[in-house]
Coordinates of C-alpha atoms and ligand atoms in Angstrom, one line a residue:
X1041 CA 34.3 16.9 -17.7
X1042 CA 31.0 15.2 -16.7
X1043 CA 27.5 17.7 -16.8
X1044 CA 24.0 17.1 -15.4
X1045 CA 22.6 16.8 -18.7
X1046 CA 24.6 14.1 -19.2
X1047 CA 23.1 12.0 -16.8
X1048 CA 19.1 11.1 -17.6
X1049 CA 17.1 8.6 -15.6
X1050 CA 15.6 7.3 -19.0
X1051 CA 19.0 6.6 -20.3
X1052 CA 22.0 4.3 -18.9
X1053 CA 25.3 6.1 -18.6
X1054 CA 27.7 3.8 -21.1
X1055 CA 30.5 2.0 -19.0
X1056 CA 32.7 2.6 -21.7
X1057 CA 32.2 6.7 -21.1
X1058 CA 33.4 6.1 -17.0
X1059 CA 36.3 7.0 -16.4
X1060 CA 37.1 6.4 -12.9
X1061 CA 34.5 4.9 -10.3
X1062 CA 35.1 7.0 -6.9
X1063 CA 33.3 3.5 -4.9
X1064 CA 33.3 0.0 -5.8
X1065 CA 31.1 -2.3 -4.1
X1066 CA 29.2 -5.1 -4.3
X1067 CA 25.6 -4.5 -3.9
X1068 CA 24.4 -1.1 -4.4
X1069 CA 21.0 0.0 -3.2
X1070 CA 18.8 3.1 -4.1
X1071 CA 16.6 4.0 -1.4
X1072 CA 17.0 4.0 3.0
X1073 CA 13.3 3.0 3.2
X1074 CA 11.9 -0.5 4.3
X1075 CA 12.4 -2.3 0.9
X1076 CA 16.1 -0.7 1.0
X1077 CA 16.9 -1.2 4.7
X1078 CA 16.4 -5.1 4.3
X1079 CA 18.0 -5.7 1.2
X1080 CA 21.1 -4.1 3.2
X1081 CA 20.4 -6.2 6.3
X1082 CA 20.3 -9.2 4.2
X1083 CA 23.3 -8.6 1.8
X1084 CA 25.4 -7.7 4.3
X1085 CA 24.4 -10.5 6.3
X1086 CA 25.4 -12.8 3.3
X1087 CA 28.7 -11.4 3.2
X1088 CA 28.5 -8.8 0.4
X1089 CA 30.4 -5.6 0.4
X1090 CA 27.1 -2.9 0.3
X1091 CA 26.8 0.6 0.2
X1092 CA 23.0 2.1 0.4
X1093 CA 22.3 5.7 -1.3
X1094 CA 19.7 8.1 0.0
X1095 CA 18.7 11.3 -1.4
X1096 CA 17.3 12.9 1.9
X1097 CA 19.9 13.4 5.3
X1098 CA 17.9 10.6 6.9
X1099 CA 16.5 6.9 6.9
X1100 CA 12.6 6.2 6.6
X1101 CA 10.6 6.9 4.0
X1102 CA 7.0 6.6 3.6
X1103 CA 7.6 3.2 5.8
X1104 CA 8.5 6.3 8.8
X1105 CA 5.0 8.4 8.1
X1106 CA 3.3 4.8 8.0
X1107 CA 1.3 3.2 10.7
X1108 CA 3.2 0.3 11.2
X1109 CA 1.4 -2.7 9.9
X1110 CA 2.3 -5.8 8.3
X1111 CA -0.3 -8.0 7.0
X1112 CA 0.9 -11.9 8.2
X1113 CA -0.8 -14.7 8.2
X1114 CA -0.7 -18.6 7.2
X1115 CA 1.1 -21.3 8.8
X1116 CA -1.6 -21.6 11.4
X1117 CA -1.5 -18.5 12.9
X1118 CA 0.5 -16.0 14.4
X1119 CA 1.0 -16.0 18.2
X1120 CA -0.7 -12.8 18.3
X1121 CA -3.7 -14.6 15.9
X1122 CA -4.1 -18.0 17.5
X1123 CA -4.0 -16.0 21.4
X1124 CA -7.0 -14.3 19.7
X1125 CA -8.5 -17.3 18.5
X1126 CA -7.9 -17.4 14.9
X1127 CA -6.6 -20.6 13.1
X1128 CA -5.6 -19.2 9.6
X1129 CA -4.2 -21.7 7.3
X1130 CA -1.8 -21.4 4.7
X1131 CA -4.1 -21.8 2.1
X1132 CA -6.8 -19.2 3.4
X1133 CA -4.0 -16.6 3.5
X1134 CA -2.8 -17.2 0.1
X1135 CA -6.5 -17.7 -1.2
X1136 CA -6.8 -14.1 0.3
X1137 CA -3.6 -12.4 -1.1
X1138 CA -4.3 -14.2 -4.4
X1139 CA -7.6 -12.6 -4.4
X1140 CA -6.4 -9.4 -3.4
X1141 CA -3.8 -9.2 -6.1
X1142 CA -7.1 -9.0 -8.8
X1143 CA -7.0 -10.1 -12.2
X1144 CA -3.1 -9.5 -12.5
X1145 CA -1.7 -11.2 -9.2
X1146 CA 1.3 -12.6 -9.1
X1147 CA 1.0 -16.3 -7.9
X1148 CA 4.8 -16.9 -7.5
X1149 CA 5.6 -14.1 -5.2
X1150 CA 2.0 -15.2 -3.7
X1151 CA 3.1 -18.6 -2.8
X1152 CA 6.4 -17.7 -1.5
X1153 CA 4.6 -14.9 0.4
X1154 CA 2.2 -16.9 2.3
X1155 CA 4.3 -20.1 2.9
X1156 CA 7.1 -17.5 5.0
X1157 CA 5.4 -14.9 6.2
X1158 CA 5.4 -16.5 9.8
X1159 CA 9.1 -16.7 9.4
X1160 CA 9.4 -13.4 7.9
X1161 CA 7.4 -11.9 11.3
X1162 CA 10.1 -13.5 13.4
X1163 CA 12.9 -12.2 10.8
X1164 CA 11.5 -8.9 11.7
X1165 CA 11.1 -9.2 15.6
X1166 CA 14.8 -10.7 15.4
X1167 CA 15.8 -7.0 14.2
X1168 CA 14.8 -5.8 17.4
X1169 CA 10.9 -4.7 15.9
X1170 CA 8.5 -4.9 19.2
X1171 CA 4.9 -6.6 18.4
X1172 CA 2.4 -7.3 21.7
X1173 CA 0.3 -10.3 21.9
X1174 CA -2.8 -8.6 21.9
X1175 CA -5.8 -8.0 19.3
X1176 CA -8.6 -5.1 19.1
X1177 CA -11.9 -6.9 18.0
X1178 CA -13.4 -3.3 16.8
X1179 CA -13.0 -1.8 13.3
X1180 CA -10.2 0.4 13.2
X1181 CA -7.5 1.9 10.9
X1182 CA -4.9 1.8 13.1
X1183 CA -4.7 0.9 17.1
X1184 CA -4.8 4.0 18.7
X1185 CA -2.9 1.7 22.0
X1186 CA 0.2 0.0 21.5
X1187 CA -1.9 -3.3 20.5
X1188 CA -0.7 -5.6 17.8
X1189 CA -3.4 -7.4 15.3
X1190 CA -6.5 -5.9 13.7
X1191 CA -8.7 -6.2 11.0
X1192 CA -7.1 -4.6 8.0
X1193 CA -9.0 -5.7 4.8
X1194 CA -12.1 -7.1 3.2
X1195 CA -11.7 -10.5 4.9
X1196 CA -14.8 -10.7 6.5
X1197 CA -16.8 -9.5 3.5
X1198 CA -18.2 -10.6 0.1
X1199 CA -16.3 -11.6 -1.7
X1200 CA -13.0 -12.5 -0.5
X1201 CA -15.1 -14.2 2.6
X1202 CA -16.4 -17.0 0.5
X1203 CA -13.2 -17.9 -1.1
X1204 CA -10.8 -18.1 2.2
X1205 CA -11.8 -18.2 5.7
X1206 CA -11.4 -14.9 7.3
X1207 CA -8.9 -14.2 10.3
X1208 CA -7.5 -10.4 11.4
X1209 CA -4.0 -10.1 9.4
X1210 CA -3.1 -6.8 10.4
X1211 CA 0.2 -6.7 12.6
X1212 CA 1.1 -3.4 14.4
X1213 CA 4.4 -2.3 15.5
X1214 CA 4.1 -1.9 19.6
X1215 CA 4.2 2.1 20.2
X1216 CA 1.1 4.0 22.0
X1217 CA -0.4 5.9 19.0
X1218 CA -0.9 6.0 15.5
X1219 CA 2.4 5.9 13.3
X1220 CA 4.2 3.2 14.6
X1221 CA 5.9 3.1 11.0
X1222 CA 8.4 5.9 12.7
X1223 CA 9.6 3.4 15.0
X1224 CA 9.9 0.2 12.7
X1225 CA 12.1 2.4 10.7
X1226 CA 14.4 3.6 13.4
X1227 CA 14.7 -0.3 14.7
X1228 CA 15.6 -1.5 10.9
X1229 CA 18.0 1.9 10.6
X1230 CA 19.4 0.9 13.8
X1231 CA 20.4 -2.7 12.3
X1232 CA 21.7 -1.3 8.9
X1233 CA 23.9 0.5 11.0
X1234 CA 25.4 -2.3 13.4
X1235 CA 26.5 -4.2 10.2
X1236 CA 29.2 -3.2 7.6
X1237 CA 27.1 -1.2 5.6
X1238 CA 28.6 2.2 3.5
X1239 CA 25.6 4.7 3.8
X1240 CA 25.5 7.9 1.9
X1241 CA 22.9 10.3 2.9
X1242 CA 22.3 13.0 0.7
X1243 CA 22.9 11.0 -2.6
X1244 CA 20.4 11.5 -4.9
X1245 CA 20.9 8.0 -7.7
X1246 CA 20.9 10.0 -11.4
X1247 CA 21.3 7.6 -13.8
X1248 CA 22.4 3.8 -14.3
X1249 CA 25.5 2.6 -16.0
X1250 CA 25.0 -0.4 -18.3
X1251 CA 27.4 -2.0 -20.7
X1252 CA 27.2 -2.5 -24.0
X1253 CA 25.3 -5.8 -23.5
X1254 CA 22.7 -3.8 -21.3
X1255 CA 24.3 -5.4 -18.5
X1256 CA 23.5 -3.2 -15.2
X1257 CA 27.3 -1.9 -14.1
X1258 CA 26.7 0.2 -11.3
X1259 CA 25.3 4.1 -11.1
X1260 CA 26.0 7.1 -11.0
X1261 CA 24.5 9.5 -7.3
X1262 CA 24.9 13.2 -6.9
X1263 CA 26.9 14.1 -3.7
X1264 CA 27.8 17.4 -2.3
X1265 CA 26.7 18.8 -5.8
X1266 CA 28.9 16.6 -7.6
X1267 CA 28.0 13.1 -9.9
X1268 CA 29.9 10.1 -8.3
X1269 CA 29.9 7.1 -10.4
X1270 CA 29.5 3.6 -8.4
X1271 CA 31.3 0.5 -9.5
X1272 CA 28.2 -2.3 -8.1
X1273 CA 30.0 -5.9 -9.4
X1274 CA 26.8 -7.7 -8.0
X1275 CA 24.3 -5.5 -8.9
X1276 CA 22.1 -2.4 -8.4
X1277 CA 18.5 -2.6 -5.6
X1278 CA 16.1 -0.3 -7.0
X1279 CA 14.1 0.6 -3.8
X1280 CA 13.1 4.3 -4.4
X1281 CA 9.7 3.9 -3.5
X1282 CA 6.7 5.0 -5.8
X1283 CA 5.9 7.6 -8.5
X1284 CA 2.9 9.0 -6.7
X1285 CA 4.3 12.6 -6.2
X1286 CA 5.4 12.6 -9.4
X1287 CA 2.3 14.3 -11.0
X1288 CA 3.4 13.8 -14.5
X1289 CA 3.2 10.4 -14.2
X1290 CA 0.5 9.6 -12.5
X1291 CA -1.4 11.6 -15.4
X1292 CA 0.0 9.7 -18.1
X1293 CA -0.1 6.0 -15.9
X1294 CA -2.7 6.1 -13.5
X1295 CA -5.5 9.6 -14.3
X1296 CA -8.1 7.9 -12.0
X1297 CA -5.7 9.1 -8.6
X1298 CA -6.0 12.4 -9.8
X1299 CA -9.2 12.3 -8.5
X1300 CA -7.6 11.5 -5.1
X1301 CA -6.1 15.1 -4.3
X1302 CA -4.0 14.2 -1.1
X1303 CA -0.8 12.3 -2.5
X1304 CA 0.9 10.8 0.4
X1305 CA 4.3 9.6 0.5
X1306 CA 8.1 11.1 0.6
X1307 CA 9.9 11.4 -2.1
X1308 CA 8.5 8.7 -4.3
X1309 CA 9.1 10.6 -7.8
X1310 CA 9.6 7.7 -9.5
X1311 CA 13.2 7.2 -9.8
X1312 CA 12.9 4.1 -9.0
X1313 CA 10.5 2.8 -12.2
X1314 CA 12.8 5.3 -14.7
X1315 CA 15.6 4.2 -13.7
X1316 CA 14.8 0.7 -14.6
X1317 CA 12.5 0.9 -17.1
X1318 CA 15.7 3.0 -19.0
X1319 CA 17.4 -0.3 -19.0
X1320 CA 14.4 -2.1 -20.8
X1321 CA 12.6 -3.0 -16.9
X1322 CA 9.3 -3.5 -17.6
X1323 CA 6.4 -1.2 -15.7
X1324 CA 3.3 -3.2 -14.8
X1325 CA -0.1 -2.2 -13.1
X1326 CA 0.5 1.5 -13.8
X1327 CA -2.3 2.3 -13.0
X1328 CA -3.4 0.6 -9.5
X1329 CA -3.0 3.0 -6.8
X1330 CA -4.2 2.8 -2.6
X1331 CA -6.8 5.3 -2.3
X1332 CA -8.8 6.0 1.0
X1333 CA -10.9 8.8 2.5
X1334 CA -11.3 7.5 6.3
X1335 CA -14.6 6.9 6.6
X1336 CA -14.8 4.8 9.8
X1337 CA -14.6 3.9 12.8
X1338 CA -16.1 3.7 14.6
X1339 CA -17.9 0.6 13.5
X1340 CA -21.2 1.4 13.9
X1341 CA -20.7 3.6 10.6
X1342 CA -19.9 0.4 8.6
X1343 CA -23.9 -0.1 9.0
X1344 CA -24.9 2.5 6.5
X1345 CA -24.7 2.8 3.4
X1346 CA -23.0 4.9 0.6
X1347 CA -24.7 6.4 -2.3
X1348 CA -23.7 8.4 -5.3
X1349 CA -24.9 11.1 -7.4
X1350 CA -28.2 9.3 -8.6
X1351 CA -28.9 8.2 -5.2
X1352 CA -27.6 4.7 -6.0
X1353 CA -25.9 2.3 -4.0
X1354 CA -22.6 1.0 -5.4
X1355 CA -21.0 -1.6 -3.1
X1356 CA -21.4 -4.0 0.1
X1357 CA -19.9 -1.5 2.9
X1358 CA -18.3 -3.9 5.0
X1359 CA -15.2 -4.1 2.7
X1360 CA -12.0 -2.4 4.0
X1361 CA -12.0 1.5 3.2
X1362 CA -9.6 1.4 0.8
X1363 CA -12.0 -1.3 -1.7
X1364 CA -14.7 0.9 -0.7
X1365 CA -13.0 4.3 -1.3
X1366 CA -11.4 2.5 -5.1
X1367 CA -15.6 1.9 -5.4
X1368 CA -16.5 5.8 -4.7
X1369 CA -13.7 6.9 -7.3
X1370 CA -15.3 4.5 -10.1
X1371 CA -18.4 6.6 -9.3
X1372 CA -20.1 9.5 -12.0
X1373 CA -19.6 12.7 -10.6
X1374 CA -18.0 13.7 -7.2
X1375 CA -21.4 13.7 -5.5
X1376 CA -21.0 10.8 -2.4
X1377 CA -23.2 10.3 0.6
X1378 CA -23.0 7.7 3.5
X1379 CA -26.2 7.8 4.8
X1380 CA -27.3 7.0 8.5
X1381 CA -29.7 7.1 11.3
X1382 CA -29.7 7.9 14.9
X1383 CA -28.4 4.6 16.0
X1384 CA -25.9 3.9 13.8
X1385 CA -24.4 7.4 13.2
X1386 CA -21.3 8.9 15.3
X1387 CA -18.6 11.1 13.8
X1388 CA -16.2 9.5 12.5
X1389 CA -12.5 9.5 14.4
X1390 CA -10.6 11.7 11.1
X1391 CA -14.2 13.1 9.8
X1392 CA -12.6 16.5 10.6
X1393 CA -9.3 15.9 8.9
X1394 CA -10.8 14.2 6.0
X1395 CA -13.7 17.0 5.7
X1396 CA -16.3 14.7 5.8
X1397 CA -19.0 16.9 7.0
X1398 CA -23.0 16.6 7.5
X1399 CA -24.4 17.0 3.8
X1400 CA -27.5 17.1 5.3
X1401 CA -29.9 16.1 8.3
X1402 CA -34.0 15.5 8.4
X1403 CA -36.5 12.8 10.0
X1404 CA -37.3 11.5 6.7
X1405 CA -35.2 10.4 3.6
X1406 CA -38.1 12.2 1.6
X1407 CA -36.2 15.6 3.0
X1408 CA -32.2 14.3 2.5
X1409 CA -33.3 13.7 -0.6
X1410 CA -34.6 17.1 -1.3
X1411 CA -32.1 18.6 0.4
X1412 CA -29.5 16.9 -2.0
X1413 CA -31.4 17.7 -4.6
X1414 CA -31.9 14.0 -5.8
X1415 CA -34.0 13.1 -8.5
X1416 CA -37.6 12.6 -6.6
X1417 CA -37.8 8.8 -5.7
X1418 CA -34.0 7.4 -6.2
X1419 CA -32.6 8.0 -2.7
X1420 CA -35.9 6.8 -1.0
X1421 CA -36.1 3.6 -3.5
X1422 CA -33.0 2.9 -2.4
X1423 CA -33.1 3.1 1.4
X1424 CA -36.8 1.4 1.1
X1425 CA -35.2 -1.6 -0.5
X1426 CA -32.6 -1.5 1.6
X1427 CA -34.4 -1.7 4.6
X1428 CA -36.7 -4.3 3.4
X1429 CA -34.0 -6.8 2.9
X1430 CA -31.6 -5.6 6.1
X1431 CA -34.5 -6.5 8.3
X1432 CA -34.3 -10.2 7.1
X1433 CA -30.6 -9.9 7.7
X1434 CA -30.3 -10.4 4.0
X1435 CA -28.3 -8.1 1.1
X1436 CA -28.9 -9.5 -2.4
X1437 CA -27.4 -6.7 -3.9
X1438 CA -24.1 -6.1 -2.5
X1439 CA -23.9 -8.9 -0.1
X1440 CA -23.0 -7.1 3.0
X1441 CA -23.0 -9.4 5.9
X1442 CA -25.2 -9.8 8.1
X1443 CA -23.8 -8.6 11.0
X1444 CA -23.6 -5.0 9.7
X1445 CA -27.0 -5.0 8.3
X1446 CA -29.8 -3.1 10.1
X1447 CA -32.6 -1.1 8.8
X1448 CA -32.0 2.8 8.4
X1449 CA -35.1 3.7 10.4
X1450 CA -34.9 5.4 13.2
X1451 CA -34.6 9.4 12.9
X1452 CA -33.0 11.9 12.2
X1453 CA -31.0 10.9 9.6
X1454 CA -28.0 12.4 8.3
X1455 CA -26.6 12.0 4.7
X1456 CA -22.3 12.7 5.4
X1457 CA -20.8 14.4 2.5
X1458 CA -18.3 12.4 1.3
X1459 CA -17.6 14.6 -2.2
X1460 CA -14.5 13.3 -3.9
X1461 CA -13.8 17.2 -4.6
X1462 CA -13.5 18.3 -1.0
X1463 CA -13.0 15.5 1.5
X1464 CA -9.6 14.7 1.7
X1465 CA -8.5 11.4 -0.5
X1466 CA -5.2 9.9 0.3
X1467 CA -3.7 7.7 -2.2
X1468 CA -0.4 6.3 -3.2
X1469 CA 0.9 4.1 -6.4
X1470 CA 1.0 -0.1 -6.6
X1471 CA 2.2 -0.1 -10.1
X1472 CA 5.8 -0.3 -11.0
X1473 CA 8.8 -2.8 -12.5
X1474 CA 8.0 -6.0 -12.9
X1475 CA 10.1 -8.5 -11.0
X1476 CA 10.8 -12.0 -9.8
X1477 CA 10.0 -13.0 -6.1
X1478 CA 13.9 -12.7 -6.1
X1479 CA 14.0 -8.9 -7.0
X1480 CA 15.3 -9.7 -10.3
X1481 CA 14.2 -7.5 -12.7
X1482 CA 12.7 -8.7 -16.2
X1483 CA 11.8 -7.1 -19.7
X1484 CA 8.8 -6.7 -21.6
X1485 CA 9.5 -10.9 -22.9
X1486 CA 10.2 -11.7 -19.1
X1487 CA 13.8 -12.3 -19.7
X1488 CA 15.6 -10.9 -15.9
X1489 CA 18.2 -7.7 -16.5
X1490 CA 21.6 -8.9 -15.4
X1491 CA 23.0 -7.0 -12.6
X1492 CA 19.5 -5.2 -11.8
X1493 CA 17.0 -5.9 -8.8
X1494 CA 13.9 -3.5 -7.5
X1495 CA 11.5 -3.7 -4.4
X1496 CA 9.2 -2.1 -2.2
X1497 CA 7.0 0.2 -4.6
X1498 CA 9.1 0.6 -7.5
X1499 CA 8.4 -2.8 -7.8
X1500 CA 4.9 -4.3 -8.5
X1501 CA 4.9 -6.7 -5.9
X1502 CA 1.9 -8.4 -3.6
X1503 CA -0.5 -5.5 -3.5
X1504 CA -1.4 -4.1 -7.0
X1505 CA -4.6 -3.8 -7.2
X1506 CA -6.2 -0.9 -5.4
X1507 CA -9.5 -2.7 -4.6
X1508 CA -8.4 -5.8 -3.2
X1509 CA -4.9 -3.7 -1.0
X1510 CA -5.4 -4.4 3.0
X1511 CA -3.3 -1.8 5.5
X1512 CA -0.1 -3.5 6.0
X1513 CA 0.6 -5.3 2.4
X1514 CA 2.8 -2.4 1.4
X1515 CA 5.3 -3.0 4.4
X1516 CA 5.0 -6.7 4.1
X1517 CA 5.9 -6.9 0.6
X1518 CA 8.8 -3.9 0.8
X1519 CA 10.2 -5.9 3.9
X1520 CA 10.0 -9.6 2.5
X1521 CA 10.8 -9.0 -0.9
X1522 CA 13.7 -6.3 0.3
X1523 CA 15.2 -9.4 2.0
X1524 CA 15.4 -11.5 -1.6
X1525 CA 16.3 -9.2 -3.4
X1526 CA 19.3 -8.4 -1.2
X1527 CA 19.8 -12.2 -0.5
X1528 CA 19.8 -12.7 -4.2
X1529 CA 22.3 -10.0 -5.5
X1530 CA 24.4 -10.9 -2.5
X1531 CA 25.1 -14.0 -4.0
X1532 CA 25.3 -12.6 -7.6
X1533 CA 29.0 -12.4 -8.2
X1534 CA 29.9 -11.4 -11.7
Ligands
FAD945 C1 0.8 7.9 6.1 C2 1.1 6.6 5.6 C3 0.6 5.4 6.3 C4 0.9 4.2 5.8 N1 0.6 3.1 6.5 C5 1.0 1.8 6.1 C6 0.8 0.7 6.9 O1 0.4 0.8 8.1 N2 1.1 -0.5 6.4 C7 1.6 -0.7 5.1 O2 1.8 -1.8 4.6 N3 1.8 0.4 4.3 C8 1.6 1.6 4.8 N4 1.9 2.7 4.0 C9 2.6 2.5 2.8 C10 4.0 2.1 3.0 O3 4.6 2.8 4.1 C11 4.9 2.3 1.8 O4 4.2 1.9 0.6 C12 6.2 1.5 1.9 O5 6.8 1.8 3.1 C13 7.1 1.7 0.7 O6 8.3 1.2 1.0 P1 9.5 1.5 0.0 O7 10.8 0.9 0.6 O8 9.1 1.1 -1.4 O9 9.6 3.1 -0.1 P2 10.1 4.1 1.0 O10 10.0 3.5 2.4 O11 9.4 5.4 0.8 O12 11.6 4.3 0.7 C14 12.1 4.9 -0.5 C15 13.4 5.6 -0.2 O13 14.0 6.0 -1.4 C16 14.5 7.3 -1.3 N5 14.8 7.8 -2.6 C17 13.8 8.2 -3.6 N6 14.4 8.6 -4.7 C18 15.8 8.5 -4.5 C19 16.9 8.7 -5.3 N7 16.8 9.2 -6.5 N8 18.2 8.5 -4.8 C20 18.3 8.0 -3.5 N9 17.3 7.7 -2.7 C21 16.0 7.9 -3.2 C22 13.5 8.0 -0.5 O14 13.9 9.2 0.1 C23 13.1 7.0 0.5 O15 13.9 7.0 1.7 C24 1.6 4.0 4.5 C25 2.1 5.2 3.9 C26 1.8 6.4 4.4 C27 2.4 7.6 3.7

C-alpha cells in the first residue's frame, strides 16, 4: 500500500518498488500548456503512443492569460515584416537573441532558433493559429486591434542597435483585444485533441520513477485522489512551466523578484525544475526573471526620463519595459520617478492598474524636487544636463536615440511615482533545467538524463536573462523547443 509521503518531487520513485503501472505509453508529458501541447502535436505526429498530464480540469496555462506573441524573425523577414518594410536577416536576428540571452546565452539553441523560426511561424499557422498581415508603427505592449507585428524589445536602442540591425519581431495572434494567448491555446488544444493523444486532466505529476542506473522510467500522477504510476518507455516531457508562484523558491533562487510583488502565471510551482533536478537535472539562471511595471504607451512617455532615489538617471529609456523595469529593480531604495513635461506627458494606458500615479506636479524642477524631497541640486543637475545634450539630439550617458530625445522644458512638469513598493510589478521566472535544443535534459557535467526531456519554463531556454527578454520570447521558445523535445523522445525507443 502506496502513501503520499512516499512520493517526493526531490526524489525518484525506484522502478524496482512499482508494482503494477495502471498506463504504458510512449511519451509522457507533464504540463497542457504551450511547451506541452507541442511536444504532443509533434510526438504524436511522429507516431509515438502519448498521453499528456495536467493538474488543472483544463488546457492553457500561462500561454492562455498571455498576450499572444511570438517573437520571429530571420530568414529575410516574415510576410507580415517585409509587407511592413523590414528586411531582417538571419544574422541580425540571431545577433539580437544572442544578445538578449546576456552573459549566459545559449548559442546552440540560438542558432537553431533563428535559422527556423520562419518555418516554425508557418508550423504554427499550419495548426490552425490566425496572424494578419498587418503592423502598428507605435509603441505598444500589446495591439489593442487584431493586428499582427509590433515592436517588442530593445531593438531600436543602445545597445542591441549597434550590434544587429533592428526590425519589429513581435508576432500577435489575430483576436480584437489584449490576450490573444487565450485563443492560441484553444487552437493548439484543439489540435492535441484531433490526434491520438491520451489526456488526463486533473493529474497532478508527483514524483519520477528512475531505475537503478538513474534512468527516467516513467512517473507517478495523482488522479481522483489516488497515485497512478506511468510506464513512459520513451521518456518523460517536463513542461510544467515555472517556479514563480512558488515563494520559497524564488527566495532561495532569485530574492531580487521579490521586489516585484505581482507574480503572474498559473500554476508554475516549480514541479517542473524538482522534478528534474531530483534526477540530477541541472537548474541554470535561477535567478533571471521577466519583470515589468507598464510604463508606456503611449510613446510620447518613452521621451522622459527615469530617476531614482538620488535623483539620478540610470538607463537609456528607449529599451523595451521589461530591460528598463530589470534597471529600476537594480536601483537603491524603492524611490522611482519618470519625469515629464507638458508635451511629452499623457497617462499612461495601465497607469491605473499598475498604480503609477502623479508623485508630484510644479512649473519648475526646483519644486519636483522639493516636493520629493531630493537632495537640493541632484534632480535639477540632472534634468539640466539632460536637456543640454537632448537639444543636440545627443545622449552620452545612456545613449537614448535620437528620436526620443527632446528637452524637458516646457511646463508643468510632473514627476510619476513609479515606487517599486506600490506600483504594481509583474514578473515571472527564466531560470530552470538546463537542456539541449532537443529537450534532452543534462547534469551538472552536461552529460543528457536518459529517458528525461523539459521545455517551455522549466527549462532555461532562449530568454534567460531578464534585461535582454522581448514580449513574445517565452511563447517562441515554449512552442519551438516543445516541438523537439516531443520530436526527439518520439524517436527515442528504449
Ligand atoms: C499575463 C501574461 C502575459 C504574457 N504574455 C506573453 C506574450 O505575449 N508572449 C510571450 O512570449 N510570453 C508571454 N507570457 C509568458 C508565457 O505565456 C509563458 O512564459 C509561457 O506560456 C510558458 O509556457 P510553458 O509551457 O512553460 O508553461 P504553461 O503554459 O504555464 O504550461 C504549464 C502547464 O503545466 C501544468 N502543471 C504545472 N504543474 C503540474 C503538475 N505537477 N502536474 C501536471 N501539470 C502541471 C500547468 O497547470 C500548466 O497548464 C505571458 C505571461 C502572462 C502570465
Amino acid at each position: 500500500m502506496t502513501k503520499s509521503a512516499d512520493f517526493s518531487l526531490s526524489r525518484p520513485y525506484p522502478l524496482a518498488r512499482v508494482e503494477r503501472f495502471d498506463f504504458e505509453t510512449e511519451v509522457a508529458i507533464v504540463g497542457f500548456g504551450t511547451a506541452g501541447s507541442c511536444a504532443a502535436i509533434e510526438a504524436a505526429t511522429a507516431g509515438a503512443k502519448v498521453m499528456l498530464f495536467e493538474v488543472t480540469s483544463g488546457s492553457g496555462g500561462a500561454a492562455a492569460l498571455s498576450g499572444g506573441e511570438l517573437y520571429v524573425g530571420g530568414g529575410g523577414g516574415s510576410l507580415q515584416q517585409r509587407t511592413a518594410g523590414f528586411e531582417d536577416r538571419t544574422e541580425d536576428f540571431y545577433q539580437y537573441l544572442l544578445m538578449a540571452g546576456g552573459p549566459n546565452a545559449d548559442e546552440a539553441k540560438v542558432r537553431l532558433y533563428a535559422d527556423n523560426a520562419l518555418e516554425h511561424l508557418d508550423w504554427v499557422i499550419a495548426q490552425g493559429v490566425p496572424f494578419k498581415n498587418s503592423y502598428v508603427a507605435e509603441r505598444v505592449m500589446e495591439p489593442l486591434t487584431d493586428d499582427c507585428l509590433v515592436w517588442t524589445g530593445s531593438e531600436e536602442a543602445w545597445p542591441f542597435a549597434q550590434a544587429a540591425r533592428p526590425a519589429p519581431r513581435g508576432h500577435t495572434v489575430q483576436q480584437e483585444g489584449w490576450g490573444a494567448g487565450k485563443l492560441l491555446m484553444d487552437t493548439l488544444a484543439k489540435r492535441v485533441k484531433t490526434l491520438d493523444v491520451d489526456v488526463r486532466f486533473d493529474a497532478r505529476a508527483l514524483a519520477l520513477i528512475a531505475d537503478d542506473n538513474g534512468h527516467v522510467q516513467g512517473l507517478v500522477v495523482r488522479i481522483d485522489g489516488q497515485p497512478r504510476f506511468v510506464r513512459a518507455r520513451n521518456g518523460v516531457v517536463l513542461c510544467a512551466g515555472g517556479f514563480i508562484m512558488n515563494r520559497e523558491m524564488v527566495k532561495r533562487h532569485a530574492p531580487l523578484l521579490l521586489r516585484a510583488d505581482n507574480p503572474i502565471g498559473t500554476v508554475d510551482d516549480g514541479t517542473g525544475v524538482r522534478l528534474g533536478m531530483s534526477v540530477g537535472g541541472a537548474a541554470i539562471n535561477m535567478s533571471e526573471g521577466f519583470a515589468t511595471v507598464p510604463w508606456y504607451p503611449p510613446g510620447s512617455l518613452v521621451k522622459g526620463i527615469f530617476v531614482n532615489e538620488r535623483g539620478q538617471r540610470f538607463i537609456n529609456e528607449d529599451c523595451y519595459h521589461g530591460r528598463v523595469t530589470q534597471f529600476i529593480l537594480d536601483q537603491p531604495g524603492n524611490h522611482i520617478w519618470l519625469l515629464q513635461d507638458h508635451e511629452t506627458y499623457a497617462p499612461g494606458l495601465l497607469h491605473e492598474n499598475a498604480r503609477i500615479e502623479i508623485g508630484a506636479a510644479a512649473d519648475s524642477w526646483e519644486e519636483i524636487e522639493r516636493e520629493l524631497k531630493l537632495p537640493e541640486g541632484m534632480l535639477t543637475a540632472t534634468v539640466a544636463v539632460y536637456n543640454r545634450h537632448a537639444a543636440r539630439g545627443e545622449d552620452p550617458l545612456f545613449h537614448k536615440a535620437k528620436k526620443w530625445l527632446k528637452p524637458l522644458d516646457k511646463p508643468p512638469f510632473v514627476a510619476l511615482d513609479c515606487r517599486i513598493d506600490h506600483a504594481q510589478y509583474t514578473t515571472f521566472t527564466l531560470g530552470g533545467l538546463d537542456t539541449l535544443p532537443t529537450g534532452e535534459v543534462l547534469t551538472e557535467s552536461r552529460d543528457p538524463i536518459p529517458g528525461l526531456y523539459a521545455a517551455g519554463r522549466t527549462a532555461c531556454g532562449l530568454p534567460r536573462w531578464g534585461k535582454g527578454y522581448s514580449s513574445g520570447m517565452s511563447i517562441a521558445d515554449s512552442t519551438f523547443f516543445g516541438r523537439q523535445a516531443g520530436r526527439r523522445a518520439a524517436r527515442a525507443r528504449r
